[in-house]
PDB file of N, CA and C in Angstrom:
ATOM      1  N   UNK A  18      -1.125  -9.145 -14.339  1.00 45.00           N
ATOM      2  CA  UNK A  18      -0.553  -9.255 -13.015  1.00 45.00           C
ATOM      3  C   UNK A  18       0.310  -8.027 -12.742  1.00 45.00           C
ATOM      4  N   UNK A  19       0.494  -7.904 -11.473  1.00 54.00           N
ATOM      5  CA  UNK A  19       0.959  -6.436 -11.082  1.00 54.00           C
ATOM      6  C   UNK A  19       2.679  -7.048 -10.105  1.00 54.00           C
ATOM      7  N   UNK A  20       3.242  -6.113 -10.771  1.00 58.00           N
ATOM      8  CA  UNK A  20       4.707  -6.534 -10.083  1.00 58.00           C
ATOM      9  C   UNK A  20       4.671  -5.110  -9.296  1.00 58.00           C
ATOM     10  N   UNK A  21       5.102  -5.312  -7.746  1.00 68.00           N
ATOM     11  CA  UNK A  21       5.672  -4.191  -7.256  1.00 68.00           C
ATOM     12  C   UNK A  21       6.628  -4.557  -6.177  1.00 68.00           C
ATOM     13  N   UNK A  22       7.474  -3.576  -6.504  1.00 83.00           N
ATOM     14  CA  UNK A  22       8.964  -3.350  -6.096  1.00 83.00           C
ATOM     15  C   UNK A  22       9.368  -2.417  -5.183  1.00 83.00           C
ATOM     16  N   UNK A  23       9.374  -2.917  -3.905  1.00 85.00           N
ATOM     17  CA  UNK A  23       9.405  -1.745  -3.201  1.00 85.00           C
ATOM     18  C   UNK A  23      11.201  -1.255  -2.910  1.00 85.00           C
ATOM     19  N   UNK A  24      11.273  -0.007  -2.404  1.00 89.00           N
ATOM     20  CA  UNK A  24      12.981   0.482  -1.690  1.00 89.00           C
ATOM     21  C   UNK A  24      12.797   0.822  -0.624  1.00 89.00           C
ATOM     22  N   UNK A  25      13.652   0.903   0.425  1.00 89.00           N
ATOM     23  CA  UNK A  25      13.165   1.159   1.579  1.00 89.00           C
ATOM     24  C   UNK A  25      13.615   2.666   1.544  1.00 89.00           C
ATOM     25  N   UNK A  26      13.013   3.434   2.602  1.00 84.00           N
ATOM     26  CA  UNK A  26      12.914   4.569   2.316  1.00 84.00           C
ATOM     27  C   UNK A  26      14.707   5.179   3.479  1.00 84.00           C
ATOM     28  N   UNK A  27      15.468   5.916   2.810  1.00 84.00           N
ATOM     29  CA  UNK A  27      16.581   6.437   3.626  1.00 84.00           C
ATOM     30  C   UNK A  27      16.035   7.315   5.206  1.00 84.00           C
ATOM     31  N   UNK A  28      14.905   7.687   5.388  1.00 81.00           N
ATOM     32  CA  UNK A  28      14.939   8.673   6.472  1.00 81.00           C
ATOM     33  C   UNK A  28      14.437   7.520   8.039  1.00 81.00           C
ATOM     34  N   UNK A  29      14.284   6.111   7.517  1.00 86.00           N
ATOM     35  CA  UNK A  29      13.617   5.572   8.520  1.00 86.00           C
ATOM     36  C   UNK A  29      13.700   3.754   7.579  1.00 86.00           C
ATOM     37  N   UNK A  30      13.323   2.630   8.339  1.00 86.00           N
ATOM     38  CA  UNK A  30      13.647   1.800   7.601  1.00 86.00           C
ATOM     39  C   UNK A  30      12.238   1.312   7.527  1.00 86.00           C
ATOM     40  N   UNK A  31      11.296   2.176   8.389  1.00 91.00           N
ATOM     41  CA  UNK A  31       9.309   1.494   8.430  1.00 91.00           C
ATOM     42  C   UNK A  31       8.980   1.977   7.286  1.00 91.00           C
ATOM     43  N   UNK A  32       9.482   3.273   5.902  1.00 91.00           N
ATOM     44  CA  UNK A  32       9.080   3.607   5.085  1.00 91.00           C
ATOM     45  C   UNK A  32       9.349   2.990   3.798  1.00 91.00           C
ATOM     46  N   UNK A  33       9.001   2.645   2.997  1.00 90.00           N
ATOM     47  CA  UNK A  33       8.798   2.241   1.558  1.00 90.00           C
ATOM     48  C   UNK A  33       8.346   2.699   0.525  1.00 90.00           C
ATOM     49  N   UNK A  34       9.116   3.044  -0.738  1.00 90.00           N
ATOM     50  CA  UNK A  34       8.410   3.266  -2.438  1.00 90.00           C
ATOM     51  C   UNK A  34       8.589   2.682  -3.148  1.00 90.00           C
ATOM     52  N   UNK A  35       7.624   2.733  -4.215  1.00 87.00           N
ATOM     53  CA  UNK A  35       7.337   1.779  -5.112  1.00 87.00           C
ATOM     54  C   UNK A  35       7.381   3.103  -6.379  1.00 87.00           C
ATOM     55  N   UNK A  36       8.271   3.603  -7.048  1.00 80.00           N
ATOM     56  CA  UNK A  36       8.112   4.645  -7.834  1.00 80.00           C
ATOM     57  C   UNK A  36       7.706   4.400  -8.962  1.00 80.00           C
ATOM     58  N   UNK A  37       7.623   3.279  -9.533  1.00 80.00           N
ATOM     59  CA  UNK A  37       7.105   2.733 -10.457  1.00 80.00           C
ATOM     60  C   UNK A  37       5.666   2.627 -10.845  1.00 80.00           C
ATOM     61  N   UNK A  38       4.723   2.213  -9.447  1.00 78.00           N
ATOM     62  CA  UNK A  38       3.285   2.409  -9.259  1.00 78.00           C
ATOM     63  C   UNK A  38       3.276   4.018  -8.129  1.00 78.00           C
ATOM     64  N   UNK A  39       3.574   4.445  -7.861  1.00 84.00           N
ATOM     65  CA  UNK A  39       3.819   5.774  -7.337  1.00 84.00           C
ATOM     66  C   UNK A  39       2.888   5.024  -5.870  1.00 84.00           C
ATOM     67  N   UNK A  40       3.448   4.667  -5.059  1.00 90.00           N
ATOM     68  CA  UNK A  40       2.740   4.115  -3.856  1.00 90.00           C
ATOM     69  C   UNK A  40       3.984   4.220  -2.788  1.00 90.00           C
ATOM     70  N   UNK A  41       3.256   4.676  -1.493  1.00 90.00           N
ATOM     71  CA  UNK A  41       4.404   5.077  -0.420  1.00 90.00           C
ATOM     72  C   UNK A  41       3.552   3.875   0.300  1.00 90.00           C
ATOM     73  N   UNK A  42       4.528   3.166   1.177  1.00 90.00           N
ATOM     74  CA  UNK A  42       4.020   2.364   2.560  1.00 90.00           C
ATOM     75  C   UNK A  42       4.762   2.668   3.715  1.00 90.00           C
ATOM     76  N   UNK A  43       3.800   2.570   4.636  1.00 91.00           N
ATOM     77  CA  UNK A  43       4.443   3.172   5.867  1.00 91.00           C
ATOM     78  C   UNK A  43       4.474   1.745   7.172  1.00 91.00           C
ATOM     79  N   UNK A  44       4.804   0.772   7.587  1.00 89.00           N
ATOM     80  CA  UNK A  44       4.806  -0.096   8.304  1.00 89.00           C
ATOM     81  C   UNK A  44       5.085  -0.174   9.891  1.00 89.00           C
ATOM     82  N   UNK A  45       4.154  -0.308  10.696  1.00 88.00           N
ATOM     83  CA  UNK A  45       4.319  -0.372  11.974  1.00 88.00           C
ATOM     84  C   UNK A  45       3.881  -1.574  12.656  1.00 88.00           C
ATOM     85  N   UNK A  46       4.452  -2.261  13.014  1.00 86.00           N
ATOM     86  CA  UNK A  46       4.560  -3.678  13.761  1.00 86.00           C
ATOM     87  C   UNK A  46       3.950  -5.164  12.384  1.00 86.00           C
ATOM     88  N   UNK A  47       2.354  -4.904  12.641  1.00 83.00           N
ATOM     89  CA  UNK A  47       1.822  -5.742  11.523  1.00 83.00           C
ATOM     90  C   UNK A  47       0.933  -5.083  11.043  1.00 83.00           C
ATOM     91  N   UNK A  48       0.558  -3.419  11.285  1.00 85.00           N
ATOM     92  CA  UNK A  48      -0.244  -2.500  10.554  1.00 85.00           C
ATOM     93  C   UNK A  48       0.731  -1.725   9.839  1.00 85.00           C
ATOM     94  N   UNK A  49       0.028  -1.700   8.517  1.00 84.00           N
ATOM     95  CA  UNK A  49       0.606  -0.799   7.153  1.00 84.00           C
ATOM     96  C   UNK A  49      -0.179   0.238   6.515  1.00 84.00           C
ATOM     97  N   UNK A  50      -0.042   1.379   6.317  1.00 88.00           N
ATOM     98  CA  UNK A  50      -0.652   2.542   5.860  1.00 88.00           C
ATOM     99  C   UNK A  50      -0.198   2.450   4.161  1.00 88.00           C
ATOM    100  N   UNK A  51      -0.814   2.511   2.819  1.00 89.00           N
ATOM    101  CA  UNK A  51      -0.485   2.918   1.890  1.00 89.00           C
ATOM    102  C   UNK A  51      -1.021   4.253   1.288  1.00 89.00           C
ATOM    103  N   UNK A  52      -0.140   5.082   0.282  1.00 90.00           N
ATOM    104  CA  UNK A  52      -0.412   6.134   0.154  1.00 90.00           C
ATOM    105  C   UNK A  52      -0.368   5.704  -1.699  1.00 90.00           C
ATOM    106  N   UNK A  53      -1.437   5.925  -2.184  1.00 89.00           N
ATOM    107  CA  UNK A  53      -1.051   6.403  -3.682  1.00 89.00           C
ATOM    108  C   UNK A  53      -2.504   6.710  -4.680  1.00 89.00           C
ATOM    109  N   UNK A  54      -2.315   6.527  -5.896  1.00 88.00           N
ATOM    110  CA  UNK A  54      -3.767   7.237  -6.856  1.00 88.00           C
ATOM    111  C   UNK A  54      -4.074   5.230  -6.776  1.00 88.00           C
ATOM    112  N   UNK A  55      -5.799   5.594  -6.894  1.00 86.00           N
ATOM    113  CA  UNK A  55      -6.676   4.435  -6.868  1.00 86.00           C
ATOM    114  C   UNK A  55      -6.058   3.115  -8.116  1.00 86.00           C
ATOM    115  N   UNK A  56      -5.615   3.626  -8.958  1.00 88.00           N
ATOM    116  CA  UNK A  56      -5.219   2.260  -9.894  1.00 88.00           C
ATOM    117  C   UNK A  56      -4.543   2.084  -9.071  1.00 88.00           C
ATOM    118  N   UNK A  57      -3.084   2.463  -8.776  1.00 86.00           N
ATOM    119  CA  UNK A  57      -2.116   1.587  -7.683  1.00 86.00           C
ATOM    120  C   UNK A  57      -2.291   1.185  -6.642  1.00 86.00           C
ATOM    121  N   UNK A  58      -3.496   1.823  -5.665  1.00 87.00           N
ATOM    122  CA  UNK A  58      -4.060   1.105  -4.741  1.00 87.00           C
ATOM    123  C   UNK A  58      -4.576   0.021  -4.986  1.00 87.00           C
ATOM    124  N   UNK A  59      -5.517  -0.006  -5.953  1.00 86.00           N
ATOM    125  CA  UNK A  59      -6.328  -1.159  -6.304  1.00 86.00           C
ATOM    126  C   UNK A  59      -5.252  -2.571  -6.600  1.00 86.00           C
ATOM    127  N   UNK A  60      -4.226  -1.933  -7.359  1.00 86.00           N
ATOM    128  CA  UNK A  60      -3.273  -3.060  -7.830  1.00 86.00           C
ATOM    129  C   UNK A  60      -2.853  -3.813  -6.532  1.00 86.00           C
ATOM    130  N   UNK A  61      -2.260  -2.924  -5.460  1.00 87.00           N
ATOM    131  CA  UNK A  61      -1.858  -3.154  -4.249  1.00 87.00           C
ATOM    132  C   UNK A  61      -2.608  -4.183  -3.360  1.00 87.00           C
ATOM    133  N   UNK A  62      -3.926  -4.041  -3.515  1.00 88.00           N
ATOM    134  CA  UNK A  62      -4.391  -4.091  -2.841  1.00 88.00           C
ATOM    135  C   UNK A  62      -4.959  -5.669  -3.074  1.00 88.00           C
ATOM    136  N   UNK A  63      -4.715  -5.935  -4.648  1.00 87.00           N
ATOM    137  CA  UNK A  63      -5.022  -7.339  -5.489  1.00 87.00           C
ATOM    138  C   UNK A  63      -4.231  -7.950  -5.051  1.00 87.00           C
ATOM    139  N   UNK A  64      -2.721  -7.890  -5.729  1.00 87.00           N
ATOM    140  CA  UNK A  64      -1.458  -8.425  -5.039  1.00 87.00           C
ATOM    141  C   UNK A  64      -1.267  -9.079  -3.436  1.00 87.00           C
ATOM    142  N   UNK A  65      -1.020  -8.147  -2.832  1.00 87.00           N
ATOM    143  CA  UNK A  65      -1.539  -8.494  -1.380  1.00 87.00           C
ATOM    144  C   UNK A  65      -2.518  -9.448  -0.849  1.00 87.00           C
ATOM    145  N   UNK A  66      -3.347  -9.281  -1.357  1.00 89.00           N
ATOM    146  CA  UNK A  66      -4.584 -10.503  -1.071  1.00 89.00           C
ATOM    147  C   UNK A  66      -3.700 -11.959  -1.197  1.00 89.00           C
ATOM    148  N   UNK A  67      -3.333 -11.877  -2.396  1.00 88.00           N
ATOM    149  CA  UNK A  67      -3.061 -13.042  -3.078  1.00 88.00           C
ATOM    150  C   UNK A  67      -1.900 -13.390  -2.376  1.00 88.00           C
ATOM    151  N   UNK A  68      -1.179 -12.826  -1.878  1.00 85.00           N
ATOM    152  CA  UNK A  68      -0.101 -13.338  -1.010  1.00 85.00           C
ATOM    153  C   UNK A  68      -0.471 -14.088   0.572  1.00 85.00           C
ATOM    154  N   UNK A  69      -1.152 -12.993   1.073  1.00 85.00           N
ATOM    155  CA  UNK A  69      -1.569 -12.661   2.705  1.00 85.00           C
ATOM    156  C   UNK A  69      -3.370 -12.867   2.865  1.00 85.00           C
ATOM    157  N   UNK A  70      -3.392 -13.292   3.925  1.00 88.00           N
ATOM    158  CA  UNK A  70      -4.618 -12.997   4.731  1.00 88.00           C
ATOM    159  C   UNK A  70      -4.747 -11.403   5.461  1.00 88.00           C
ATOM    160  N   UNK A  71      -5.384 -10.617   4.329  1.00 84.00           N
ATOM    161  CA  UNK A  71      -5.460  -9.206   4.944  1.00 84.00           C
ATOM    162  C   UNK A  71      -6.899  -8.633   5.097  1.00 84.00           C
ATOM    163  N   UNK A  72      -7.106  -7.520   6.054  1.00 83.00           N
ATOM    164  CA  UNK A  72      -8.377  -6.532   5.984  1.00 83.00           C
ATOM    165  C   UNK A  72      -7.942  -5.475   5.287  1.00 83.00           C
ATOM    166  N   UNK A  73      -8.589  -4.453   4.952  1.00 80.00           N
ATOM    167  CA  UNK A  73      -8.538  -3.947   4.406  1.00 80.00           C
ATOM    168  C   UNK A  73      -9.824  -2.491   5.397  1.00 80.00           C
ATOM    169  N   UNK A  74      -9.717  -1.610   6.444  1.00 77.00           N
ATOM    170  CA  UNK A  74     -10.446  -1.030   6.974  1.00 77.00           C
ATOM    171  C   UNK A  74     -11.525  -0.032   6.660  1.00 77.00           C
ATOM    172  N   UNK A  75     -10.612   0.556   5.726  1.00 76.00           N
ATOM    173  CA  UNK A  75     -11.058   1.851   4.582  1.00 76.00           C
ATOM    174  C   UNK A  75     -10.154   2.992   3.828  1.00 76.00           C
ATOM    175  N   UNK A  76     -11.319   3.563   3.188  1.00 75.00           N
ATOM    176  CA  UNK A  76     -10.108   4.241   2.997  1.00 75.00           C
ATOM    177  C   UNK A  76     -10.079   5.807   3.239  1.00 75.00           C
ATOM    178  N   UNK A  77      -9.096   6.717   2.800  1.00 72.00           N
ATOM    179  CA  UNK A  77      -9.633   8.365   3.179  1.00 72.00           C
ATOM    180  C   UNK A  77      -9.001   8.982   1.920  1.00 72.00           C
ATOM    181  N   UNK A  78      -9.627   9.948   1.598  1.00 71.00           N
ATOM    182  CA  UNK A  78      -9.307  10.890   0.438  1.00 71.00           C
ATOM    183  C   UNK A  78     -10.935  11.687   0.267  1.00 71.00           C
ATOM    184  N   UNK A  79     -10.081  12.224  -1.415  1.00 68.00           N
ATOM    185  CA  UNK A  79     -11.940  13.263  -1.678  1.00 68.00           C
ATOM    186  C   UNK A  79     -12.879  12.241  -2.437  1.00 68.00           C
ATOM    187  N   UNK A  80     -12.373  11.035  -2.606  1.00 63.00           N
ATOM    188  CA  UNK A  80     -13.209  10.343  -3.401  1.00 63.00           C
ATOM    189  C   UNK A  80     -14.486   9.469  -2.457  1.00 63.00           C
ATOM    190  N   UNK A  81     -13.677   9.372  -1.085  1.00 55.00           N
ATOM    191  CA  UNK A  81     -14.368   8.739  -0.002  1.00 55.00           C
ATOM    192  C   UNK A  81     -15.633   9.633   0.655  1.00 55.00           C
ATOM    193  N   UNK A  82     -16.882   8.891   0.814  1.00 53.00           N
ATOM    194  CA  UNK A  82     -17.445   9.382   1.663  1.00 53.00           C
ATOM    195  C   UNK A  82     -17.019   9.219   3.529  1.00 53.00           C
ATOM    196  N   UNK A  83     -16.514   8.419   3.733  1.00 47.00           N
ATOM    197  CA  UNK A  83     -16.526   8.071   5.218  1.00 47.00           C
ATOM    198  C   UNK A  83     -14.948   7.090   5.330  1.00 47.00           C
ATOM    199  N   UNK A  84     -14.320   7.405   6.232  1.00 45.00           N
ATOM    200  CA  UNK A  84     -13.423   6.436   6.872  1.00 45.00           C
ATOM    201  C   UNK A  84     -13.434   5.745   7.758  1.00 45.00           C
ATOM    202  N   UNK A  85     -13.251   4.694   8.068  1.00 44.00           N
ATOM    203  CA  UNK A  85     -13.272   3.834   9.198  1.00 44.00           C
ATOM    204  C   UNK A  85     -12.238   3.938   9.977  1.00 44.00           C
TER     205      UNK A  85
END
């Protein structure tokens, strides 16, 4: 199981880290952007489920062929 701990970020209170899994979140109304390497996404992305009813749209980087 994956524990993550977020802080809110000092320059704004929509930003969040998790320095532990190296994952930034960025939050705007009930859409959330995460930023980090694929294990911590993936972890993120387990967690979350299990809490919430979420989508998940796509994703973007060099590993991706296509973003949604």
């Amino acid at each position: 199981m994956i524990c993550i701990r977020f802080k809110r970020g000092k320059p704004t209170p929509c930003i969040f880290e998790c320095s532990t899994k190296d994952l930034r979140v960025v939050v705007h109304g009930d859409d959330f952007r995460v930023l980090g390497n694929e294990k911590g996404l993936n972890g993120f992305r387990h967690k979350i489920s299990d809490m919430f009813t979420v989508t998940f749209p796509g994703k973007v980087g060099p590993s991706t062929k296509e973003a949604e």
